[in-house]
mmCIF file of C-alpha atoms in Angstrom:
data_model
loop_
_atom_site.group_PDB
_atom_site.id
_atom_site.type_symbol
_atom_site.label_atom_id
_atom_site.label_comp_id
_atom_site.label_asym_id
_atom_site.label_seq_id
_atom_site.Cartn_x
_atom_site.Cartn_y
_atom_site.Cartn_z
ATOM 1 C CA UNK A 26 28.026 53.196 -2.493
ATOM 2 C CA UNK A 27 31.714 52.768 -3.747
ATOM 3 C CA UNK A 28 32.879 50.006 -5.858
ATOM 4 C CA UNK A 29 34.146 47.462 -3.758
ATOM 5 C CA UNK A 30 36.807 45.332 -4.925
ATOM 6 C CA UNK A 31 34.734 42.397 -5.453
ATOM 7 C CA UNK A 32 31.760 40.159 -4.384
ATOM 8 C CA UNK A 33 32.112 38.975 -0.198
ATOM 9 C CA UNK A 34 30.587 35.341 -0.678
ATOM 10 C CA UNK A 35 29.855 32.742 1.524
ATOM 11 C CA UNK A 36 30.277 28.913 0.603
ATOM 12 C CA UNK A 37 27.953 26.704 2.964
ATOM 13 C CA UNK A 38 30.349 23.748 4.543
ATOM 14 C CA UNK A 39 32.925 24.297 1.364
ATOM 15 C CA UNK A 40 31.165 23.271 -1.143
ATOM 16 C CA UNK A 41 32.256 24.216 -4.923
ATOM 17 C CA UNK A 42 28.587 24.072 -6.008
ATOM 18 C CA UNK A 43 27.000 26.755 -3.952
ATOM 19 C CA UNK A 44 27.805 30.838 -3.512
ATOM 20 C CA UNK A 45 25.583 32.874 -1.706
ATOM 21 C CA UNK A 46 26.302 36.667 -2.092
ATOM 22 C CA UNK A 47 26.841 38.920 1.206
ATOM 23 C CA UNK A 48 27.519 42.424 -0.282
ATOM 24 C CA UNK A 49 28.103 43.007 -3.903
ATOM 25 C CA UNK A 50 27.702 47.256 -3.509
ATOM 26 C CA UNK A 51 28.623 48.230 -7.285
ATOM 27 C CA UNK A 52 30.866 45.672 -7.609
ATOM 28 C CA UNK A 53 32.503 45.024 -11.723
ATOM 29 C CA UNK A 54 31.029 41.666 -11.641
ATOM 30 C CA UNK A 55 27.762 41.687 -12.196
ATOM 31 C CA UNK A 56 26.043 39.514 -8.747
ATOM 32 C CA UNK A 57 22.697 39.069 -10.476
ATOM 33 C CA UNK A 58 24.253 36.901 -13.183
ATOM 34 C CA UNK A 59 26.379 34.671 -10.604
ATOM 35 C CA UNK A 60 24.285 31.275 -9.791
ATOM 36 C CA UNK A 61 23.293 30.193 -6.668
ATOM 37 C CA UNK A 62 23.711 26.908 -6.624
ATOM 38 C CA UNK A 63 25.299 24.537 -9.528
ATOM 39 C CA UNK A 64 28.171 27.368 -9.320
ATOM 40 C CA UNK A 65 30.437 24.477 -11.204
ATOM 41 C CA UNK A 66 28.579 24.710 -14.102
ATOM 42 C CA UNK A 67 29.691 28.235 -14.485
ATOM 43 C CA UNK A 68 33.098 27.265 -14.205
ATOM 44 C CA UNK A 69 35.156 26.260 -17.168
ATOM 45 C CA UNK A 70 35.692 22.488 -16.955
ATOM 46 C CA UNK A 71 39.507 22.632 -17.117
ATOM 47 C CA UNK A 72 39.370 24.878 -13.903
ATOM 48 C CA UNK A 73 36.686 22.779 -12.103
ATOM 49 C CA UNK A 74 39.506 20.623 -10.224
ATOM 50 C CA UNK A 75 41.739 23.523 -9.178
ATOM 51 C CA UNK A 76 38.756 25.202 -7.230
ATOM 52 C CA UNK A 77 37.769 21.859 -5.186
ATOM 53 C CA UNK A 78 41.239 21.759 -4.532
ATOM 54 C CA UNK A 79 40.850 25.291 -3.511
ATOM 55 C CA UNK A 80 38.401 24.882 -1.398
ATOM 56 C CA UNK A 81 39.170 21.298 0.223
ATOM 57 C CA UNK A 82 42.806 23.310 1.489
ATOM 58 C CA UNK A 83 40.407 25.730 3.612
ATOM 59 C CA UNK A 84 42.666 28.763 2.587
ATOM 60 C CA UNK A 85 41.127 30.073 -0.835
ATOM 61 C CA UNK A 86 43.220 31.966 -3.439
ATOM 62 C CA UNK A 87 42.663 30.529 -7.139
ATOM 63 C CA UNK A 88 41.863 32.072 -10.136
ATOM 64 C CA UNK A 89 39.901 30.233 -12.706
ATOM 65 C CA UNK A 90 37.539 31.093 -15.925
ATOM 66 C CA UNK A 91 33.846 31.408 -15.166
ATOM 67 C CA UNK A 92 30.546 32.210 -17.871
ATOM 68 C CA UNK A 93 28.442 34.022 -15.905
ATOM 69 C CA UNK A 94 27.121 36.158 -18.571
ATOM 70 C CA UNK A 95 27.302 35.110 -21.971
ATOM 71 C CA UNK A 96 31.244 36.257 -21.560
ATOM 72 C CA UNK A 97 34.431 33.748 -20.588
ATOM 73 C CA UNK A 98 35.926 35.853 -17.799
ATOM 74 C CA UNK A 99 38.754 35.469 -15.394
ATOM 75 C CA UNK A 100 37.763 35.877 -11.802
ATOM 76 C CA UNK A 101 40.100 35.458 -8.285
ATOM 77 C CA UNK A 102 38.833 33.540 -5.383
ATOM 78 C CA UNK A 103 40.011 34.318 -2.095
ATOM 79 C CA UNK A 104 38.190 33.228 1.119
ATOM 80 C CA UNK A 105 39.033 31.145 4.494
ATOM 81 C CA UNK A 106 37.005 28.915 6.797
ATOM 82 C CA UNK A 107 35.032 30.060 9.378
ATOM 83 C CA UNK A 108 34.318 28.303 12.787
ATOM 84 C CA UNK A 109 31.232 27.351 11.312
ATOM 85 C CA UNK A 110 33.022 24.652 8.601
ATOM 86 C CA UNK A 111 31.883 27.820 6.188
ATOM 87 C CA UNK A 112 34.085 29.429 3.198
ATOM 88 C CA UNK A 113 33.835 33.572 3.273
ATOM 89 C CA UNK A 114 35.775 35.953 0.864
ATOM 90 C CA UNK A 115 35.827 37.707 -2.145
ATOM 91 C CA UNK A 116 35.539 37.074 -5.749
ATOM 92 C CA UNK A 117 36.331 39.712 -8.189
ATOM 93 C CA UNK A 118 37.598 40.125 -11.665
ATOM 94 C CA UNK A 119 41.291 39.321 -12.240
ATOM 95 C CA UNK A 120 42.080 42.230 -14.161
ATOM 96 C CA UNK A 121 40.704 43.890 -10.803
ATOM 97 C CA UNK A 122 44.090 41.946 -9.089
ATOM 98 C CA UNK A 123 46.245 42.704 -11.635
ATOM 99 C CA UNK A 124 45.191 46.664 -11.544
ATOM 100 C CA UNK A 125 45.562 46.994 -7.495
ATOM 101 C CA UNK A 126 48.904 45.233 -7.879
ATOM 102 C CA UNK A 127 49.925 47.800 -10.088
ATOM 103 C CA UNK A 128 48.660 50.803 -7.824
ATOM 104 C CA UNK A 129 50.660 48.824 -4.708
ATOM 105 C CA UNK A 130 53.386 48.953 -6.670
ATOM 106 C CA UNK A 131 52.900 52.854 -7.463
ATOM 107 C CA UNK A 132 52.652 53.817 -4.061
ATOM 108 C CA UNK A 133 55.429 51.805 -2.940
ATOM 109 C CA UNK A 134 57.387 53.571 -5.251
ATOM 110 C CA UNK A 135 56.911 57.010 -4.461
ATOM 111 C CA UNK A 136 57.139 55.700 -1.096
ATOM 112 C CA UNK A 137 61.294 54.662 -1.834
ATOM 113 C CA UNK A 138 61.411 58.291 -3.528
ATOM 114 C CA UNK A 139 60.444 60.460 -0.847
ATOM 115 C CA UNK A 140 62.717 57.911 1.215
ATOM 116 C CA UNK A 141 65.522 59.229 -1.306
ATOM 117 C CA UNK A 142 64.864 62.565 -0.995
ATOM 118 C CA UNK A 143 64.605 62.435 3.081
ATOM 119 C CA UNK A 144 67.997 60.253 3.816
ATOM 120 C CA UNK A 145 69.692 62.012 0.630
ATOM 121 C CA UNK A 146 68.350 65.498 -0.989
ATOM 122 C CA UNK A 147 67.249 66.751 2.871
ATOM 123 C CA UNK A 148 70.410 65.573 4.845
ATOM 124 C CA UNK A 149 72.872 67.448 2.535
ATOM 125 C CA UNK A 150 71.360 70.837 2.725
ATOM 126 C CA UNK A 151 70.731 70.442 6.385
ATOM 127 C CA UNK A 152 74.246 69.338 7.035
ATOM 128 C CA UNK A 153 75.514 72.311 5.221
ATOM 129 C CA UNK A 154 72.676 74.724 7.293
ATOM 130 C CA UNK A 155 74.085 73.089 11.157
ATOM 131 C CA UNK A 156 78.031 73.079 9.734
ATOM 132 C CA UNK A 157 77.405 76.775 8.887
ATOM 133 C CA UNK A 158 76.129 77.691 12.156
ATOM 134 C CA UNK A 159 78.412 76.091 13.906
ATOM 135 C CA UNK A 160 81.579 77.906 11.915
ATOM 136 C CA UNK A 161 78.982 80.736 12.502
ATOM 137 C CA UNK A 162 80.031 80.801 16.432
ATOM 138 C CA UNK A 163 83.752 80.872 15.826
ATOM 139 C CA UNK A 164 83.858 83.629 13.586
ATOM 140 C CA UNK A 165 84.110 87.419 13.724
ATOM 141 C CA UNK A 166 82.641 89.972 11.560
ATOM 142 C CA UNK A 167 81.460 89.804 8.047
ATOM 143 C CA UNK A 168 82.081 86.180 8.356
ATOM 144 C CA UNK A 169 79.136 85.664 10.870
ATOM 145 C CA UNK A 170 76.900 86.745 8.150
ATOM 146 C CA UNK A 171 78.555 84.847 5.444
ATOM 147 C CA UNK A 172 77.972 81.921 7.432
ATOM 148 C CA UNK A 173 74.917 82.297 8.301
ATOM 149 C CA UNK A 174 73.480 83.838 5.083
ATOM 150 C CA UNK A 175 75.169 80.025 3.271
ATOM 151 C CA UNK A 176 72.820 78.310 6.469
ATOM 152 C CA UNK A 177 69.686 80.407 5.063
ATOM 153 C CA UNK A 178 69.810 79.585 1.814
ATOM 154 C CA UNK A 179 70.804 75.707 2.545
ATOM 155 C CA UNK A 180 67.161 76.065 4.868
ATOM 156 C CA UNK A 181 65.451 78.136 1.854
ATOM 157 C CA UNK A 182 66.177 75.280 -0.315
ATOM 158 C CA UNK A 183 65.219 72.635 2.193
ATOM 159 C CA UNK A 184 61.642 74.608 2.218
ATOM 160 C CA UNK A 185 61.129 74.436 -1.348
ATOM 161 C CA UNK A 186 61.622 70.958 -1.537
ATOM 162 C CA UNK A 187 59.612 69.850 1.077
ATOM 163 C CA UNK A 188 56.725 71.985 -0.307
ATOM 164 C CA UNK A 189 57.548 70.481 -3.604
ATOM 165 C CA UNK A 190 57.333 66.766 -2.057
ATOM 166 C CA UNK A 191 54.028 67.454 -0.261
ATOM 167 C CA UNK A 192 52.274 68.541 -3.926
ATOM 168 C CA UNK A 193 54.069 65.783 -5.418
ATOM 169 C CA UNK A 194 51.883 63.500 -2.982
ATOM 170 C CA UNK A 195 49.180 65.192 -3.462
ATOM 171 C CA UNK A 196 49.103 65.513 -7.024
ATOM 172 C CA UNK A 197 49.400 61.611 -7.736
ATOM 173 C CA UNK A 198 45.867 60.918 -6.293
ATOM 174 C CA UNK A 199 43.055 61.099 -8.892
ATOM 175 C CA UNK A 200 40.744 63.755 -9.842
ATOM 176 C CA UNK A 201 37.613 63.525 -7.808
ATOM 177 C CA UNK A 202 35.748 66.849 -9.225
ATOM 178 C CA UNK A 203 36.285 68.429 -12.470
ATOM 179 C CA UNK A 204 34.339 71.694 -14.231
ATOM 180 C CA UNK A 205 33.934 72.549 -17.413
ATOM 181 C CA UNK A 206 36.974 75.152 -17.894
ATOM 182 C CA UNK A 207 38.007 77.810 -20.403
ATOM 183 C CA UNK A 208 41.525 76.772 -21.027
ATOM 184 C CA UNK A 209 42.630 80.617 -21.646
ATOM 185 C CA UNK A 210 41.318 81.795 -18.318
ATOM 186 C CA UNK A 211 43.538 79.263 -16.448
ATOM 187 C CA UNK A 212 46.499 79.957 -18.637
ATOM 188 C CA UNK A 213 45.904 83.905 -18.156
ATOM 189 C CA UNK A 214 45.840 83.336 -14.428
ATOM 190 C CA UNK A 215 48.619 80.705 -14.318
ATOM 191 C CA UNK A 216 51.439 83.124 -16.266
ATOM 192 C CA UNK A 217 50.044 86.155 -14.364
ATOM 193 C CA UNK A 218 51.191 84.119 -10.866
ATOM 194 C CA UNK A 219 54.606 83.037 -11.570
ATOM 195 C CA UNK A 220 55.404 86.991 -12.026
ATOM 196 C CA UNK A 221 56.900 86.414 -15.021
ATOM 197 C CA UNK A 222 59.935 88.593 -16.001
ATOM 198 C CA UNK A 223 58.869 91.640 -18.087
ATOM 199 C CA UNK A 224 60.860 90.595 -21.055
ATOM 200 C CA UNK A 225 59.140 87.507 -21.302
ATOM 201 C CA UNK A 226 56.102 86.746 -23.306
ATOM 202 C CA UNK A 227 53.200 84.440 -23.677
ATOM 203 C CA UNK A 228 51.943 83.546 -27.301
ATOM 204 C CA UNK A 229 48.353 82.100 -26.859
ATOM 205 C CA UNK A 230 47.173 80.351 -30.464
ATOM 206 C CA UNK A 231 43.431 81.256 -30.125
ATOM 207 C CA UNK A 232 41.172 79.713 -29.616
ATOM 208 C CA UNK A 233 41.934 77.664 -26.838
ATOM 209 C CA UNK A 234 39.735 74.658 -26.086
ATOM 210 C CA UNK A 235 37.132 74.475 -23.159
ATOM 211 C CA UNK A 236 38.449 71.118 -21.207
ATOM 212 C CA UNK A 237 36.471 69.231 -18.255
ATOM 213 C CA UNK A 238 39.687 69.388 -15.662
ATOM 214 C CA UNK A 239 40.520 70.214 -12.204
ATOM 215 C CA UNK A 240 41.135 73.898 -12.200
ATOM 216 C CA UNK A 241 43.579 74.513 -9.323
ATOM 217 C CA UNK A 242 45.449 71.545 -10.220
ATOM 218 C CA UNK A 243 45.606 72.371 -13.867
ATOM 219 C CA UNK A 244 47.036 76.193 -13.036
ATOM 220 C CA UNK A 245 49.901 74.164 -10.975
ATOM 221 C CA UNK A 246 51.116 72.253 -13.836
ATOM 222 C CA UNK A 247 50.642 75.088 -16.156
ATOM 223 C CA UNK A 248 52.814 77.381 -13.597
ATOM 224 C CA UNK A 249 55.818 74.741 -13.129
ATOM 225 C CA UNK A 250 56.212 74.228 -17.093
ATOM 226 C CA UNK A 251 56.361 77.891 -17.435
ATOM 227 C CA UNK A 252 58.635 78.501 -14.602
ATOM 228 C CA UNK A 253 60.642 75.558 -16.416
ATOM 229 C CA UNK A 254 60.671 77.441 -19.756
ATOM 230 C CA UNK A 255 61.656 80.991 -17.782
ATOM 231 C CA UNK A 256 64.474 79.380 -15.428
ATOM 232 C CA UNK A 257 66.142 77.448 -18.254
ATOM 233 C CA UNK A 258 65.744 80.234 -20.857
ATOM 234 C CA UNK A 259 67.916 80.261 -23.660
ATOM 235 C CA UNK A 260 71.779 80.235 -23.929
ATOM 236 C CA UNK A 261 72.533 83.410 -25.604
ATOM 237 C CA UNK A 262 70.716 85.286 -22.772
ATOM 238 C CA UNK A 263 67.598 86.459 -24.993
ATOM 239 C CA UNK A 264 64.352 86.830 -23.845
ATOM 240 C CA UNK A 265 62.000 83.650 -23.327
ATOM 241 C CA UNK A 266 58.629 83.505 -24.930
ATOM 242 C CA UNK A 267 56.594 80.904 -24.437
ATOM 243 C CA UNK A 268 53.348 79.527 -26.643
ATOM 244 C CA UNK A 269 50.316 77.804 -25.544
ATOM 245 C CA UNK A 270 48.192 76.028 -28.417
ATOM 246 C CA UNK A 271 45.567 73.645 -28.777
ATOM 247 C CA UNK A 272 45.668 69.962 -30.450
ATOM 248 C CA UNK A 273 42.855 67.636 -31.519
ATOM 249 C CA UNK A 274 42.723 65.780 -28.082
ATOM 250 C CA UNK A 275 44.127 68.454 -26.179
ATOM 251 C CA UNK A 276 46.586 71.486 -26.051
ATOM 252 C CA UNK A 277 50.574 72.071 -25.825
ATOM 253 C CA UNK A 278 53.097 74.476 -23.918
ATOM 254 C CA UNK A 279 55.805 75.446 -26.043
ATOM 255 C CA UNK A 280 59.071 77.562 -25.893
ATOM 256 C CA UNK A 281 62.524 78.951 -27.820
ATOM 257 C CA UNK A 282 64.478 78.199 -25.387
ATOM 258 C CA UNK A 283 67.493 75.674 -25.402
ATOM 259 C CA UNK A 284 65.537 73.056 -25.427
ATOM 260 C CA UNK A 285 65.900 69.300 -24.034
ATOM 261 C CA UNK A 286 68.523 66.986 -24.958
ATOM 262 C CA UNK A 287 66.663 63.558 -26.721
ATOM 263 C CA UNK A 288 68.382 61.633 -24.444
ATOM 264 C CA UNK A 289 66.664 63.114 -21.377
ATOM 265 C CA UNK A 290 63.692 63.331 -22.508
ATOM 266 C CA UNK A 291 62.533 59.736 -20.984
ATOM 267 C CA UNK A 292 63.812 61.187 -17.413
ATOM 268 C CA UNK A 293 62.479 64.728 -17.396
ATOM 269 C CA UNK A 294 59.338 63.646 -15.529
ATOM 270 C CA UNK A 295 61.982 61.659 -12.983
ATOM 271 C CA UNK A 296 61.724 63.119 -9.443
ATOM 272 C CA UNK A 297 64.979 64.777 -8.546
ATOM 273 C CA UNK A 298 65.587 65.699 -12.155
ATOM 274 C CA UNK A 299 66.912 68.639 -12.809
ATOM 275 C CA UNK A 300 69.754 71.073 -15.136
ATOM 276 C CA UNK A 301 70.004 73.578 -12.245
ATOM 277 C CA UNK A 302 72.322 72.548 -9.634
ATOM 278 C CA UNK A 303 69.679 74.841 -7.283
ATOM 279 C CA UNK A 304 66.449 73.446 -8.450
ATOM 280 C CA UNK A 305 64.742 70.862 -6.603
ATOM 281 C CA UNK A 306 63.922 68.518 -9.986
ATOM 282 C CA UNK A 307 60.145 68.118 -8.681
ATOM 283 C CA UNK A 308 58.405 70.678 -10.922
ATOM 284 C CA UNK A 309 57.974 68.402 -13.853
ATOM 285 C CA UNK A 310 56.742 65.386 -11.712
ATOM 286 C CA UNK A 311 54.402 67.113 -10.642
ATOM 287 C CA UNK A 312 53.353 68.342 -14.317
ATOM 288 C CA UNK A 313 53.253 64.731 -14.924
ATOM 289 C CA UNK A 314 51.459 63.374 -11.885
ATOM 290 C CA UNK A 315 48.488 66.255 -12.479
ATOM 291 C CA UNK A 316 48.328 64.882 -15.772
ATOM 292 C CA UNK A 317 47.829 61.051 -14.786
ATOM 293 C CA UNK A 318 45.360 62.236 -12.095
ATOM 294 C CA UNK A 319 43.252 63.664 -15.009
ATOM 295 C CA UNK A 320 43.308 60.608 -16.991
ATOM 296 C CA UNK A 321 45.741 62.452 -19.847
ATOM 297 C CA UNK A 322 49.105 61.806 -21.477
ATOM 298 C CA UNK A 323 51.678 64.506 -21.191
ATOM 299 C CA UNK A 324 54.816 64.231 -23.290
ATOM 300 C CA UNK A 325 57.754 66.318 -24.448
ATOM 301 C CA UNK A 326 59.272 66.951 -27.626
ATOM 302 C CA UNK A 327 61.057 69.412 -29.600
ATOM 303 C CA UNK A 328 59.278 73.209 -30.863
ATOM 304 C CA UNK A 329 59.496 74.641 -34.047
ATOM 305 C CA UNK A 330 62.050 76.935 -32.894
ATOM 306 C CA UNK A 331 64.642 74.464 -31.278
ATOM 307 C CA UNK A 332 63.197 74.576 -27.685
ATOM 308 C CA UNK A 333 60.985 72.205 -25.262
ATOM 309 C CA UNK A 334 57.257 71.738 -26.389
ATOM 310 C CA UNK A 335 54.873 69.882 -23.935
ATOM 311 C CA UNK A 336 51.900 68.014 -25.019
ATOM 312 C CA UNK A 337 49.397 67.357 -22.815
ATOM 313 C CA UNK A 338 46.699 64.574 -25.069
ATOM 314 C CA UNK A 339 43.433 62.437 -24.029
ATOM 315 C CA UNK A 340 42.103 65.278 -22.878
ATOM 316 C CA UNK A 341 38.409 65.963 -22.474
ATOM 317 C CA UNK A 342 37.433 68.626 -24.639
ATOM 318 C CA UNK A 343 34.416 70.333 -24.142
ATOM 319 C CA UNK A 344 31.549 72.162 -25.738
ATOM 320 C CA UNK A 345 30.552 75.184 -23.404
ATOM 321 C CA UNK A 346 27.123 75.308 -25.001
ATOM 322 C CA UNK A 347 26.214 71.796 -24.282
ATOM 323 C CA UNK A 348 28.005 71.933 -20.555
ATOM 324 C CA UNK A 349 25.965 75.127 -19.789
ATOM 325 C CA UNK A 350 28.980 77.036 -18.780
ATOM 326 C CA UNK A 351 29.346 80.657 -18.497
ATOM 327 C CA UNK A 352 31.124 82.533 -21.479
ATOM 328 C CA UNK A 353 33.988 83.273 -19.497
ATOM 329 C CA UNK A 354 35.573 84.078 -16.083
ATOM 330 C CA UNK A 355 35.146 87.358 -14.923
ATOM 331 C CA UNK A 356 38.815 88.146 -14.092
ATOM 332 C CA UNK A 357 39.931 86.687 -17.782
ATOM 333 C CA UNK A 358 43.201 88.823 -18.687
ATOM 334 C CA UNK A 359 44.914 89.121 -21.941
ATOM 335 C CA UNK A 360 48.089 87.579 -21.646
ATOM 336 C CA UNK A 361 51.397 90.116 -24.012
ATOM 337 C CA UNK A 362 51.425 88.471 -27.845
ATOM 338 C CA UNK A 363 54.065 88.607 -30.166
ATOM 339 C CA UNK A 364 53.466 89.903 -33.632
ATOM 340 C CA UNK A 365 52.955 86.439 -34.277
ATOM 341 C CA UNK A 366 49.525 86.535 -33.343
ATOM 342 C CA UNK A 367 49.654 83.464 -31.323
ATOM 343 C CA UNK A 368 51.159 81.139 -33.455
ATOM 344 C CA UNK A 369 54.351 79.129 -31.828
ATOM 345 C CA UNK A 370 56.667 79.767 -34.494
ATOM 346 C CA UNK A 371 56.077 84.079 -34.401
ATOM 347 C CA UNK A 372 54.999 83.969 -37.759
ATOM 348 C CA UNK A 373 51.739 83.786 -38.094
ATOM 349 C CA UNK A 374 51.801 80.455 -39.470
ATOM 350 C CA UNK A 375 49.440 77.503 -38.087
ATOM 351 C CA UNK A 376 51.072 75.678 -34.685
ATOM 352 C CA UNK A 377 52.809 72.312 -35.782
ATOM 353 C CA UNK A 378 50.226 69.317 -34.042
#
């Protein structure tokens, strides 16, 4: 069974001294060590008159300080009466209230950000795809086609961001199945995907860890922070290369590139934020929401050669001996190196942690 969110209870008549337990399932309070009867003997004296009054209002929602188990805990009471004269509710830790208040509050936040992005970020383009076609039908020659070709791209862009806001939903709810996974592998694969241009290169500072993650979902994030090191490049022009490396509680994703300003670097996870007037500004999110699904940290800070360096930490590393898991994937590739051999600064040098 599921945790539930607390212990349903049932209080004969109202009375403060008695709880009998409905349905605990594997509920974080432990039901074998609540009493019975005497339940005010649990409950810390200075509490004692706040649950009668509780109780005696027939609409239950108190918190009070109960030792049920050797432990002073918090716990909330919530219940109403019955037509049978009877209290029925929940009691559950109040940490537990605390923690679904702050998940309410999560979701009703990325609820007022997709609202953003629908009555803001998807009326603009489409008002610039239906003025288009409209000008489209009072023009002549090549001015059809510039008209239309300026709808196509406004409806391009309205694509990519709605595919960008469905994996942004997607990628905030946790990790229900993880595998023990050769880091490399899903690196190789990632880099080979985003069709990288042929000037650009990956630096991989062997060996890279074996982590317990979501595979698919790891291979996303890994995609959209090199796509962010390839589309911001550097100033001058030069060719991008990008380094992946491993840390002591997990591994990092490094580039040369221009870098990020300190300033931005508390919004670069932001939804909507974005340096290119074309991109959407939801590739990063979703780097980030990936990483809270996991259970990780993922940060940003400066490389060793002036450019963006992401660190992804509280990671669960694993030992692919222990775990049973196969050497490697069959399709493993070896991603281009610089004469380097792997290390982020190109010269040979260990990877700053």
């Amino acid at each position: 069974m599921e945790r539930r969110p607390g212990v349903a209870y049932r209080r004969p008549d109202g009375d403060p001294t008695r709880l009998v337990v409905e349905a605990a399932g594997e509920s974080y309070l432990n039901p074998e060590a609540l009493p019975r009867s005497d339940w005010l003997r649990v409950v810390a004296s200075d509490d004692r008159g706040r649950l009668r009054d509780a109780l005696d209002e027939g609409a239950v929602d108190v918190t009070y300080r109960i030792t049920a188990s050797d432990e002073c805990e918090w716990v909330h009471e919530r219940g109403a009466r019955d037509e049978t004269g009877d209290v029925v509710g929940y009691l559950f830790p109040a940490d537990e209230r605390v923690q679904r208040r702050k998940q309410l509050e999560q979701q009703r936040e990325r609820l007022e950000e997709f609202a953003s992005v629908v009555s803001h970020d998807l009326r603009n383009p489409l008002s610039v795809a239906v003025g288009n076609i409209e000008l489209a039908g009072d023009a002549d020659g090549e001015a059809v086609r510039e008209r239309l070709d300026r709808a196509h791209d406004a409806l391009d862009y309205m694509d990519s961001l709605i595919s960008d806001l469905l994996a942004l939903a997607r990628e905030g709810e946790s990790v229900e199945e993880t595998a023990t996974t050769d880091l490399r592998c899903v690196v190789d694969r990632a880099w080979k995907t985003i069709d990288a241009p042929s000037d650009a290169a990956l630096t991989v500072d062997e060996p890279l860890p074996w982590i317990e993650c979501d595979q698919s979902r790891l291979r996303q994030a890994l995609e959209n922070v090199f796509r962010n090191a390839i589309e911001h490049g550097a100033e001058d022009g030069s060719p991008i290369q990008v380094f992946v490396g491993g840390l002591s509680d997990g591994f990092y994703v490094a580039d040369d590139g221009t870098g990020i300003d300190p300033s931005e670097r508390d919004t670069v996870f932001d939804p909507g934020h974005s340096a290119d007037k074309d991109g959407t500004g939801f590739g990063l999110s979703i780097v980030e929401r990936i990483a809270e699904a996991h259970g990780w940290e993922v940060a940003v800070a400066e490389s060793r050669t002036g450019g963006a360096r992401f660190e992804f930490t509280d990671v669960d590393l694993t030992d692919p001996e222990e775990s049973g898991a196969p050497d490697a994937a069959p399709d493993r590739r070896v991603a281009p190196r610089s004469d380097g051999a792997g290390s982020e600064t190109g010269s040979g040098t260990p990877p700053d942690e």
